[in-house]
Coordinates of C-alpha atoms in Angstrom, one line a residue:
X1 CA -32.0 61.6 -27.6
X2 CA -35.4 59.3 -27.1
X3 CA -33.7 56.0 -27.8
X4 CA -30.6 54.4 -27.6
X5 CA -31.5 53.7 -32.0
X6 CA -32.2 57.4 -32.3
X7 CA -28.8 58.0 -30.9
X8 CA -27.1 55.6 -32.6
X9 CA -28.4 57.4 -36.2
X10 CA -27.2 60.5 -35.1
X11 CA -23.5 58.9 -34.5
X12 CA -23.8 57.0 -37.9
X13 CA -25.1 60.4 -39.4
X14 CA -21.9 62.4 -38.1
X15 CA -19.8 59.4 -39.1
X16 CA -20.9 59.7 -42.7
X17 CA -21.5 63.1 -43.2
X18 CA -17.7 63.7 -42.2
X19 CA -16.2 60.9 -43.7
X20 CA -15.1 58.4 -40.9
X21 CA -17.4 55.8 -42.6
X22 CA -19.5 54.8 -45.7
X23 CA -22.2 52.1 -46.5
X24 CA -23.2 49.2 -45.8
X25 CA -21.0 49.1 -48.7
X26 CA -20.6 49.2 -52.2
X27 CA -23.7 51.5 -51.7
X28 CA -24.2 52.0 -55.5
X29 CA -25.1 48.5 -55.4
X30 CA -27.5 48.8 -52.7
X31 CA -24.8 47.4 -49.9
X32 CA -24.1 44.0 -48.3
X33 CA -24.4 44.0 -44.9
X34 CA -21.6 43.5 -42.6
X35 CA -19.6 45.8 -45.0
X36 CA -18.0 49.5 -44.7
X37 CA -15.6 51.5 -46.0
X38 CA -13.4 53.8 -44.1
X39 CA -13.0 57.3 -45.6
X40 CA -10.7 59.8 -45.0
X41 CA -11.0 60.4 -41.1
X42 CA -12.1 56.5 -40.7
X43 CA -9.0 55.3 -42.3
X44 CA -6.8 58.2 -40.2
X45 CA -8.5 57.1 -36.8
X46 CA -7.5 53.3 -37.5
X47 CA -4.2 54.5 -38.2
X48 CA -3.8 56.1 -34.9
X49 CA -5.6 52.7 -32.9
X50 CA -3.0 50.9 -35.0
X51 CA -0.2 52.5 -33.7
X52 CA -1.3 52.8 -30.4
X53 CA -1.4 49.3 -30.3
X54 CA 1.2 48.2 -32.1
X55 CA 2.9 50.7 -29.6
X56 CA 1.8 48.9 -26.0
X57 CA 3.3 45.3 -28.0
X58 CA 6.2 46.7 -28.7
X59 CA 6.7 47.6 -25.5
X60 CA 6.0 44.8 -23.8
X61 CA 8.8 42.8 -25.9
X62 CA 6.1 41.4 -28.5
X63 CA 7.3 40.6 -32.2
X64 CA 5.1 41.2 -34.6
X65 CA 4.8 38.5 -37.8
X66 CA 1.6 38.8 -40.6
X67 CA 0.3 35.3 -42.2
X68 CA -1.4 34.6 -45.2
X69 CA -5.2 35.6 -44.6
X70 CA -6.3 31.8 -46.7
X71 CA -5.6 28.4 -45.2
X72 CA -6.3 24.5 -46.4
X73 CA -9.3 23.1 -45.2
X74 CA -7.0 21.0 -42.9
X75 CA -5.9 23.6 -40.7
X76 CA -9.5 24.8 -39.9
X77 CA -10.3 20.9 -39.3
X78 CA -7.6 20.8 -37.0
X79 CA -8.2 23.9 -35.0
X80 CA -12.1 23.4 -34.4
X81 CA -13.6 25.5 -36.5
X82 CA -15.2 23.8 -39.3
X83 CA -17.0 21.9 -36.7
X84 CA -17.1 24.3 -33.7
X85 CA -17.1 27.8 -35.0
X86 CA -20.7 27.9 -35.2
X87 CA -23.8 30.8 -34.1
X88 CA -27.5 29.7 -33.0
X89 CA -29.7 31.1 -35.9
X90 CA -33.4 31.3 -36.5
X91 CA -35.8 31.5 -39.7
X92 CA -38.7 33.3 -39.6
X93 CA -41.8 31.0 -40.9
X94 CA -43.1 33.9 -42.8
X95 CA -40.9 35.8 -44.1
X96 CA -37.9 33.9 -44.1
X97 CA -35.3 36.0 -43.3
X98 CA -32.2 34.6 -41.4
X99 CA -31.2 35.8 -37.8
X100 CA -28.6 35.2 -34.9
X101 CA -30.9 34.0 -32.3
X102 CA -29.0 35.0 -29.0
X103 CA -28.5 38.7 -30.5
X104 CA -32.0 38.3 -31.0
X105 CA -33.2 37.4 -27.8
X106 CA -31.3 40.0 -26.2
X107 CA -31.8 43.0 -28.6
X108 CA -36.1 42.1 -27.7
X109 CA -35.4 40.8 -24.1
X110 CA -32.4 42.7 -22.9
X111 CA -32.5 41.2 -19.3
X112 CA -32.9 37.4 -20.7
X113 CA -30.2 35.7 -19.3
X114 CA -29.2 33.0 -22.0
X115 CA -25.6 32.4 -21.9
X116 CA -24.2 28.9 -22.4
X117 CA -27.8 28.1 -23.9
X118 CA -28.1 25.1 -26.0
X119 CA -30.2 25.4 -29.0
X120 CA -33.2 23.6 -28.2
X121 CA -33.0 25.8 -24.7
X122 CA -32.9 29.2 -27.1
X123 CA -35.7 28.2 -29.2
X124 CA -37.6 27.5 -25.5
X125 CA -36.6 31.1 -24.6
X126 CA -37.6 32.6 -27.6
X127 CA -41.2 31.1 -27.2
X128 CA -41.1 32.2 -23.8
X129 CA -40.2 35.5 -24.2
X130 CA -42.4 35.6 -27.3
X131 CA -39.5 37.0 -29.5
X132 CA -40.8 37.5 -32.9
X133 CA -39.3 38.3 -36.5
X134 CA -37.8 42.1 -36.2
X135 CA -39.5 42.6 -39.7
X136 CA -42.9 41.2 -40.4
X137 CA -43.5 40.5 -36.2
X138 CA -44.3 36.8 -37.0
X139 CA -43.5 33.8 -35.3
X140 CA -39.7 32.5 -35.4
X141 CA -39.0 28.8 -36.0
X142 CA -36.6 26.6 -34.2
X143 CA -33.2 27.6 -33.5
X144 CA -30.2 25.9 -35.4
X145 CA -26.1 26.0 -35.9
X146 CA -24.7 27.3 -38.8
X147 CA -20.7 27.7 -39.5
X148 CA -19.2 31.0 -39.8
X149 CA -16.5 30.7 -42.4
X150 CA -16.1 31.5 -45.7
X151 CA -15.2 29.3 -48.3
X152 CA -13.0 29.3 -50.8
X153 CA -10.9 27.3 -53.6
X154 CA -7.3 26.9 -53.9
X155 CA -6.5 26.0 -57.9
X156 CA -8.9 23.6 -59.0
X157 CA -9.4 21.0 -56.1
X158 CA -8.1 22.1 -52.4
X159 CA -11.1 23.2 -51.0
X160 CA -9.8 26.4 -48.4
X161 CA -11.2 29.5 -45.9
X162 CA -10.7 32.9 -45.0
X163 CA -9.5 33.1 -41.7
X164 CA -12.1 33.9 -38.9
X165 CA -9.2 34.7 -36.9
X166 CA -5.8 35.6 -36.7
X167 CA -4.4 33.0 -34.0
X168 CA -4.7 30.2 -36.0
X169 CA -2.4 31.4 -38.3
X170 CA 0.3 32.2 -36.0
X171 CA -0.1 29.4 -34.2
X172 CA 1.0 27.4 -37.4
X173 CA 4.4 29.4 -36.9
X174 CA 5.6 27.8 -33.9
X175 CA 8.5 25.7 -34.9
X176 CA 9.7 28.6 -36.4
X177 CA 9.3 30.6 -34.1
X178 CA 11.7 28.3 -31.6
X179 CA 14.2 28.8 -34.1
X180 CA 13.7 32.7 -34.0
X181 CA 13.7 32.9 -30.0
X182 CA 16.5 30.1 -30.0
X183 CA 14.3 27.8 -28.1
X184 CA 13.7 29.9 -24.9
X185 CA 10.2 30.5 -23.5
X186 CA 7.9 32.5 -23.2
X187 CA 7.9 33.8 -26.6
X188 CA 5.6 36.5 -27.4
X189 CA 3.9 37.4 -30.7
X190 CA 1.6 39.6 -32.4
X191 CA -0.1 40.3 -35.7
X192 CA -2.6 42.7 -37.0
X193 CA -4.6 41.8 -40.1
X194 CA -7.7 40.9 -42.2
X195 CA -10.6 37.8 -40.8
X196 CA -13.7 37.2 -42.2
X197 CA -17.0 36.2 -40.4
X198 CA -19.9 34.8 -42.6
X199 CA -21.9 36.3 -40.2
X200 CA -26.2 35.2 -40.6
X201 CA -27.6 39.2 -40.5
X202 CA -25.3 41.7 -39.1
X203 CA -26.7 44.5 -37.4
X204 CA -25.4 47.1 -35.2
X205 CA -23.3 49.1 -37.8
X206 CA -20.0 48.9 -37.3
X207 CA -19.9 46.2 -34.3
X208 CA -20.8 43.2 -36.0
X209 CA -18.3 43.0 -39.1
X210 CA -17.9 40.1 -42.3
X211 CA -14.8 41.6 -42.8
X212 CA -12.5 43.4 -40.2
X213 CA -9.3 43.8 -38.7
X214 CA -8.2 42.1 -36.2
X215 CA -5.4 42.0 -33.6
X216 CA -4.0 39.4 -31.7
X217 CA -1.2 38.4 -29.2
X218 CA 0.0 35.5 -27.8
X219 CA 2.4 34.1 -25.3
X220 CA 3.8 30.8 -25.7
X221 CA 4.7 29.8 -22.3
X222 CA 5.1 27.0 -20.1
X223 CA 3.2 26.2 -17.0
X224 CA 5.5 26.5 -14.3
X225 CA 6.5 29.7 -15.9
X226 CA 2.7 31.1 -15.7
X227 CA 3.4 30.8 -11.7
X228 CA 6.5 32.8 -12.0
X229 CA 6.3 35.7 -14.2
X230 CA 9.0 38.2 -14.0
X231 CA 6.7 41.4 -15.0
X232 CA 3.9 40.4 -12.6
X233 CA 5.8 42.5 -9.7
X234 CA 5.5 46.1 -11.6
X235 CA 1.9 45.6 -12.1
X236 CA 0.7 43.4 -9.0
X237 CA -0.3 47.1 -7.4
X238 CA -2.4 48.2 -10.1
X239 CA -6.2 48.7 -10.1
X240 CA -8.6 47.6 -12.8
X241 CA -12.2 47.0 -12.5
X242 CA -13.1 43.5 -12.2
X243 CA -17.0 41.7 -12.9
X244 CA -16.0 37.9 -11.6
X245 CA -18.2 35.6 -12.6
X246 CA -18.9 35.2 -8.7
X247 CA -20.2 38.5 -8.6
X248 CA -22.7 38.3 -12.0
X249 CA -24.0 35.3 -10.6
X250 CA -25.0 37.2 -7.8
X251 CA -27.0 39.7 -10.0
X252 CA -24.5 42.3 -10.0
X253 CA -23.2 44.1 -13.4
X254 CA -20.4 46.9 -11.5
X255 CA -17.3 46.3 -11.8
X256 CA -14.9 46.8 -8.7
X257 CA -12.0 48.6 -8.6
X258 CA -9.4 45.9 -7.4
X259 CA -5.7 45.2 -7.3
X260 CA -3.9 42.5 -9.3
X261 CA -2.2 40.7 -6.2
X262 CA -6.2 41.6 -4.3
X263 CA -7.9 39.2 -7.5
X264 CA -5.3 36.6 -7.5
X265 CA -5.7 36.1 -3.4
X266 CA -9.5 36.2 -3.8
X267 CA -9.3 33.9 -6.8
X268 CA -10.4 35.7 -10.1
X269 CA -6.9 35.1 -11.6
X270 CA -5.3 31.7 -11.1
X271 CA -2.1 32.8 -12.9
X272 CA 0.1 35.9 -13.0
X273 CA 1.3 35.6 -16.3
X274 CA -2.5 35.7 -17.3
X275 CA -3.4 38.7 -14.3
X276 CA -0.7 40.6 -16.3
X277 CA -1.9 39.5 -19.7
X278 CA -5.2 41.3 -18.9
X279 CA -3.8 43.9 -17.4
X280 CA -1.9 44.5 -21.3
X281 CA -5.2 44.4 -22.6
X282 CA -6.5 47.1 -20.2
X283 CA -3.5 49.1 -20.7
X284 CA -3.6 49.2 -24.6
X285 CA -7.3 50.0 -24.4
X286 CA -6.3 53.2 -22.3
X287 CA -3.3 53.7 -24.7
X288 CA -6.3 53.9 -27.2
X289 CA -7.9 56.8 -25.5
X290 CA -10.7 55.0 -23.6
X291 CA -11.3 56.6 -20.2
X292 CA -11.5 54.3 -17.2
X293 CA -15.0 55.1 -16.1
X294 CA -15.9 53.8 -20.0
X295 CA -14.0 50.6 -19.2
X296 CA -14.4 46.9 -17.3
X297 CA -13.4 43.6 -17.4
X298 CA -15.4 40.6 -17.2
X299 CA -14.9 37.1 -16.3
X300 CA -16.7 34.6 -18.6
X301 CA -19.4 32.5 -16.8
X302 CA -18.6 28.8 -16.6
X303 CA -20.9 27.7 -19.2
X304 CA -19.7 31.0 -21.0
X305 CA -16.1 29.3 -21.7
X306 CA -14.9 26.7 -24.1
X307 CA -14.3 23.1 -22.7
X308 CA -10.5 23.6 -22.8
X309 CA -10.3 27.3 -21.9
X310 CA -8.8 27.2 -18.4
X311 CA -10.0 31.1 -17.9
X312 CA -11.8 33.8 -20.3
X313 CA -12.2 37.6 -19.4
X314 CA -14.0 40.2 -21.7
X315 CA -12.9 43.9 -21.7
X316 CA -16.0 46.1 -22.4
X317 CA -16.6 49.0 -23.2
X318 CA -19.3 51.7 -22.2
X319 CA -21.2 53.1 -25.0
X320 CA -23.8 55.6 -25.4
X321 CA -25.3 53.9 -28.3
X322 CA -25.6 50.5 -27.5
X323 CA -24.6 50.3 -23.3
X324 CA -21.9 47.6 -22.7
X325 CA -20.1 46.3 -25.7
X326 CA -17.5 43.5 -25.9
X327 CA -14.1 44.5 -27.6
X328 CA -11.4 42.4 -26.2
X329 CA -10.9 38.5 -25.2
X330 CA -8.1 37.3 -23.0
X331 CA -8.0 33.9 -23.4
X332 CA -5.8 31.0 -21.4
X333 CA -5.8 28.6 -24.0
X334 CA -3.9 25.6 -21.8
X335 CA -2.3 23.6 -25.0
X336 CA -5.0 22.9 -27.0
X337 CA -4.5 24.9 -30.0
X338 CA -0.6 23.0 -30.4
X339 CA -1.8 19.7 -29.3
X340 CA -4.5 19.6 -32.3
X341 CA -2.2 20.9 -34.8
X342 CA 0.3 18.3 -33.8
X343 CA -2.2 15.5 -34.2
X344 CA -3.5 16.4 -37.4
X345 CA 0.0 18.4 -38.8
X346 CA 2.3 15.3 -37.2
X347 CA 4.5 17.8 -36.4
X348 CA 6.0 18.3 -33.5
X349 CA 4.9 21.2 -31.2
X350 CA 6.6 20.0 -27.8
X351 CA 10.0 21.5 -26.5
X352 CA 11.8 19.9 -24.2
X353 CA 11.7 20.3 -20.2
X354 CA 14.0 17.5 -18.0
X355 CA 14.5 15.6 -21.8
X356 CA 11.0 15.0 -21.8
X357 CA 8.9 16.7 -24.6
X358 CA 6.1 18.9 -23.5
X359 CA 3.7 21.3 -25.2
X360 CA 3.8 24.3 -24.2
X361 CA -0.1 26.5 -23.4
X362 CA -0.9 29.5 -25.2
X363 CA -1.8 32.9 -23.6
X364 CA -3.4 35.2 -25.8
X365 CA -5.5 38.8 -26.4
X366 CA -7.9 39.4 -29.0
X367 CA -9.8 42.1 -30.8
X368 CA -10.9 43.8 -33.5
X369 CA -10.1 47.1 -34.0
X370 CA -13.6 48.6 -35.8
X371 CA -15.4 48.0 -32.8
X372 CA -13.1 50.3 -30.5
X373 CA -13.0 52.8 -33.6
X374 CA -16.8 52.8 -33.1
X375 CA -16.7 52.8 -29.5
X376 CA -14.3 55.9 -29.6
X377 CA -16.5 57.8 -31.9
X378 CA -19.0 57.2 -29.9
X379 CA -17.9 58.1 -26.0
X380 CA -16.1 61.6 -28.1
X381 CA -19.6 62.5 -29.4
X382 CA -20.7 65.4 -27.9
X383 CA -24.4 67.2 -28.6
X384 CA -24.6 70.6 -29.5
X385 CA -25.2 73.0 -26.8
X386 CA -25.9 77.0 -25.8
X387 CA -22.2 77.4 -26.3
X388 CA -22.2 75.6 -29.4
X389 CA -24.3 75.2 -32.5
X390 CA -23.0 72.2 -34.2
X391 CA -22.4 68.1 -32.7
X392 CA -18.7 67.8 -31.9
X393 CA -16.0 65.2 -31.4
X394 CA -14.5 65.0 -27.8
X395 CA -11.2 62.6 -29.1
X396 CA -8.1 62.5 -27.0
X397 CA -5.3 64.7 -28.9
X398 CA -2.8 61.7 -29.3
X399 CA -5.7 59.9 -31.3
X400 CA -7.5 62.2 -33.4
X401 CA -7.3 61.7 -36.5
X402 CA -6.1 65.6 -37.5
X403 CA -4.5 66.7 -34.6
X404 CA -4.4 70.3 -36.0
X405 CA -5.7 72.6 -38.3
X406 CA -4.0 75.8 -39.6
X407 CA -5.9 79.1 -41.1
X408 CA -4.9 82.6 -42.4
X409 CA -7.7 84.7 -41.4
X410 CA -8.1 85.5 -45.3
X411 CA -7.5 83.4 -47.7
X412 CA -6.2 86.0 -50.1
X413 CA -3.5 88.5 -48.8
X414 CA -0.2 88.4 -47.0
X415 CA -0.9 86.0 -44.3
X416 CA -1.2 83.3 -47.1
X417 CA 2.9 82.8 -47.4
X418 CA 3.4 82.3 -43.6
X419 CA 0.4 80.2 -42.9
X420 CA 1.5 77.9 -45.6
X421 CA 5.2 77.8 -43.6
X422 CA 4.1 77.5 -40.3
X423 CA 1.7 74.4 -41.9
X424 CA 4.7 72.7 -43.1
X425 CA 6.8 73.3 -40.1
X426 CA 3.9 71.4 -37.9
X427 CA 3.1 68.6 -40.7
X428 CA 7.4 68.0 -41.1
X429 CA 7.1 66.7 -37.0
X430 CA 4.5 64.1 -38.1
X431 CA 1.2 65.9 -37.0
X432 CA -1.8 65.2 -39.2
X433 CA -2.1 68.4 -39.9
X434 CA -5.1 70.1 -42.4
X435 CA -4.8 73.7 -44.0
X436 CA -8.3 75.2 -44.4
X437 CA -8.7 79.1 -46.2
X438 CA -12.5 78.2 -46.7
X439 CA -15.9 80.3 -44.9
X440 CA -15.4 82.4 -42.0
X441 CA -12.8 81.7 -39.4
X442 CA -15.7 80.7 -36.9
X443 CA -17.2 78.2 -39.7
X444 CA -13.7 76.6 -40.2
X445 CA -13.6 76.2 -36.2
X446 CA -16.9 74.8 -36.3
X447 CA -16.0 72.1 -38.8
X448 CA -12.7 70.8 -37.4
X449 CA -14.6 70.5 -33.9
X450 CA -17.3 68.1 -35.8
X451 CA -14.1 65.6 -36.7
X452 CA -12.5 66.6 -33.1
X453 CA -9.5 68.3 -34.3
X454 CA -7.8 69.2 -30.4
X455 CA -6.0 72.5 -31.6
X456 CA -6.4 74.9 -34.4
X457 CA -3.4 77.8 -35.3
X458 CA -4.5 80.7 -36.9
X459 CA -2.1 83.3 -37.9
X460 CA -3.8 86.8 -38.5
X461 CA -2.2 90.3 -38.8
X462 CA -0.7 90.3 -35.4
X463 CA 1.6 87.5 -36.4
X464 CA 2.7 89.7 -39.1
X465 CA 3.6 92.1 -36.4
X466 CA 5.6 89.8 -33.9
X467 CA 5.9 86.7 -35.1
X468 CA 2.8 85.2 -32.6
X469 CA -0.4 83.3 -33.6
X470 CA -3.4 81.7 -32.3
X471 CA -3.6 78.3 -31.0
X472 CA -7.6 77.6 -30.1
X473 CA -8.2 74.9 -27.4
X474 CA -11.6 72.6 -28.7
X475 CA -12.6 71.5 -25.9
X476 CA -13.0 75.2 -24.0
X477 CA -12.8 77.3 -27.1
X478 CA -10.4 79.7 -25.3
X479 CA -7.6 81.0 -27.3
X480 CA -3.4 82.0 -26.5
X481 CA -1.2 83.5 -28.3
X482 CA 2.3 81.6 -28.9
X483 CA 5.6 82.8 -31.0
X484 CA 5.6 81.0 -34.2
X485 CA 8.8 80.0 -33.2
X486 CA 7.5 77.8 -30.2
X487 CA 4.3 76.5 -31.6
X488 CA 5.9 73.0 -32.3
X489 CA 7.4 72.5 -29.1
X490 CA 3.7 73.8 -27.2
X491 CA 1.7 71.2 -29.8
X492 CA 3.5 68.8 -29.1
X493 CA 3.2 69.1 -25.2
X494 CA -0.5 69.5 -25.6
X495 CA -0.8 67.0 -28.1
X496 CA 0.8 64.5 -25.3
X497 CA -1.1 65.9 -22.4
X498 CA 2.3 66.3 -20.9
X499 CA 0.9 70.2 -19.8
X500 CA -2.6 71.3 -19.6
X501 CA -4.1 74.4 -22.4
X502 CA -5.2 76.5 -19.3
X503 CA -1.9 76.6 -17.7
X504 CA -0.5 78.2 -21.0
X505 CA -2.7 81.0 -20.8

């Protein structure tokens, strides 16, 4: 590929052409950016994210709750956002079309290092730097805030947004949820849902999003329980690969490999309730398919990190479209969110420790999912090659969105009937699972390796003969053969990587 743009067409080419994603959308209109539908495969692949995630909360003894995706004016006053949930944007003086100035500065100036910038300091930089208008080249003018959130109307009067997030909404919850967890701390929710972004001129595809899906989880704990976290022992040992803010400023952008109980000694964690908060986020992220070499975390720079964010580390992820992308925050809130809703709610959000009331702070991990989906598409993409003709998808089995694919060599004889049982014995275990009698047996193989299908079964005359069938590996192309009445039992093992296709041979 000859630029990182040319590379990302090719990706958003496969995408459509295969159905994992449409528009901008509605595209019969001419599309609104920020906007895309999922098709077939997009909407399968979310599913399986989904899962994985919700899987990994689960787990780790989250509940899950879903909130109404509209709230009162109030609430948004209360949490910050109608007066803090602002981006830098620029107009340029010719044209006068609207942009986010930092994506700007860094999309012309990659190296410009502008984070915590004020906007007078951003219009500065984009005069030094000479960034200009991406579509007529001419001059930008100064930079300004703009909020984020879209408005709305409840009945006639109450004036109401779409949520930008999903904490908010949960937050809102807590009295409740001390009567759900019978007043004990920590309690630990979830939610997965719809938030909305208003944002200026979204670019990048898929990354940057006016509608998405996001998940969040949070901890409602108290401080002295931060200190003392029960699960911080199983993990303490692990390895994840740390960017402290210590080490950007010093110019570098490698992680390092470190252990938990290593960062909290040197410093980069203050807290292991929040060392193991990160290390859930790291773990679903894997859970997701994301290889570790595609993975870091990074600590947000001082002037990075909201005035009452005690600490703030992104997970990124490595792309081959658009290098380093951020997909996940883990925050440590302190109490701010339930001391402002208590102020302006005049409810109480305080429990009780010695008979005096205190509110408790607020852990929490935060992503969209369409920027992972992207992400994943991306690191599976794989060019075509000498050994073969055709792009392909590299997913990990447990992800993919069609796990496996059955054929009949012909379409038309004998081998219909039993390919049409074994398909129904593999789809009745829960595998996405597509039929296909269509083009040559090498075209159909073709085809499913373009949306990564892992395995494809292809029962021929032999299997009329003993009872055995195909099962090709994608990723080496090389073929067994396995008794019909064993193929679920050797999918599923290969499906969950439990044994490797070249040791079945």
């Amino acid at each position: 590929m000859s630029s990182e743009r040319d590379f990302n067409d090719v990706i958003m080419g496969l995408a459509k052409k295969r159905g994992f994603f449409w528009g901008p959308s509605p595209e019969i209109y001419g599309g609104s950016s920020g906007f895309y539908d999922l098709g077939p495969l997009g909407k399968l692949l979310k599913n399986r994210l989904e899962n994985a995630i919700r899987s990994s909360f689960v787990k780790a003894n989250f509940w899950e709750v879903e909130c109404p995706t509209v709230s009162p004016e109030a609430v948004w006053k209360a949490s910050g956002h109608l007066d803090g949930f602002i981006d830098p944007v620029t107009q340029c003086t010719k044209c006068e079309q609207v942009f986010r100035a930092d994506n700007l500065i860094i999309e012309q100036s990659p190296d410009a290092q502008i984070a915590g910038q004020t906007v007078d300091q951003l219009t500065e930089t984009i005069k030094k730097l000479g960034i200009v208008c991406p579509a007529c080249k001419s001059l930008l003018g100064p930079v300004e805030t703009y909020n984020l959130m879209m408005k709305t109307r409840l009945g006639l009067v109450q004036d109401a947004y779409l949520r930008p997030e999903t904490a908010t909404s949960t937050y809102l919850l807590f009295k409740r949820f001390l009567t759900f967890f019978r007043d004990k701390l920590p309690m630990m929710v979830f939610q997965i849902g719809k938030a909305y972004r208003n944002e200026i001129s979204p670019r990048q595809g898929m990354l940057r999003l006016r509608e998405f899906t996001q998940t969040e989880g949070q901890i409602f704990i108290l401080e002295e329980d931060e200190q003392n976290w029960p699960q911080y022992d199983s993990i303490k040992t692990v390895e994840l690969p740390l960017l402290s803010n210590i080490a950007q400023q010093k110019g570098s952008t490698q992680p390092v490999r470190m252990k938990i109980s290593d960062a909290i000694k040197k410093g980069h964690f203050q807290k292991p309730a929040y060392a193991w908060c990160v290390y859930l986020a790291y773990s679903i992220f894997r859970g997701m398919g994301f290889s570790e070499e595609k993975l870091r975390l990074r600590q947000h720079l001082k002037t990075e990190m909201a005035h009452y964010a005690q600490d703030a580390w992104d997970l990124e992820i490595q792309t081959q479209s658009f290098g380093w992308v951020e997909c996940c925050g883990i925050h440590d809130r302190g109490n701010y969110d339930l001391t402002r809703h208590q102020e302006f709610s005049n409810e109480k959000m305080s429990v009780s420790v010695n008979k005096q009331p205190v509110i408790p702070n607020v852990l929490e991990i935060a992503f969209g999912i369409e920027r992972p989906l992207f992400c994943l598409i991306d690191n599976s993409f794989q060019p075509e090659s000498e050994a073969r003709d055709t792009d392909w998808l590299q997913f990990p089995p447990e992800v993919a969105p069609i796990q496996v694919a059955v054929f009949p060599l012909m379409g038309k004889d004998e081998l219909l009937q039993p390919a049409r049982e074994i398909y129904d014995s593999i789809i009745d275990v829960g595998f996405i699972t597509q039929f296909d009698v269509g083009g040559s047996i090498g075209k159909r193989y073709r085809r499913q390796d373009e949306v990564g299908t892992p395995f494809c079964v292809t029962i021929d005359y032999t299997t009329l003969e003993d009872g055995t069938v195909t099962i090709r590996d994608r990723d080496s192309m090389n073929q067994i053969r396995v008794h019909k009445d064993d193929i679920i039992q050797v999918l599923r093992r290969l499906i969950r990587r439990s044994v490797l296709f070249d040791s079945l041979k």
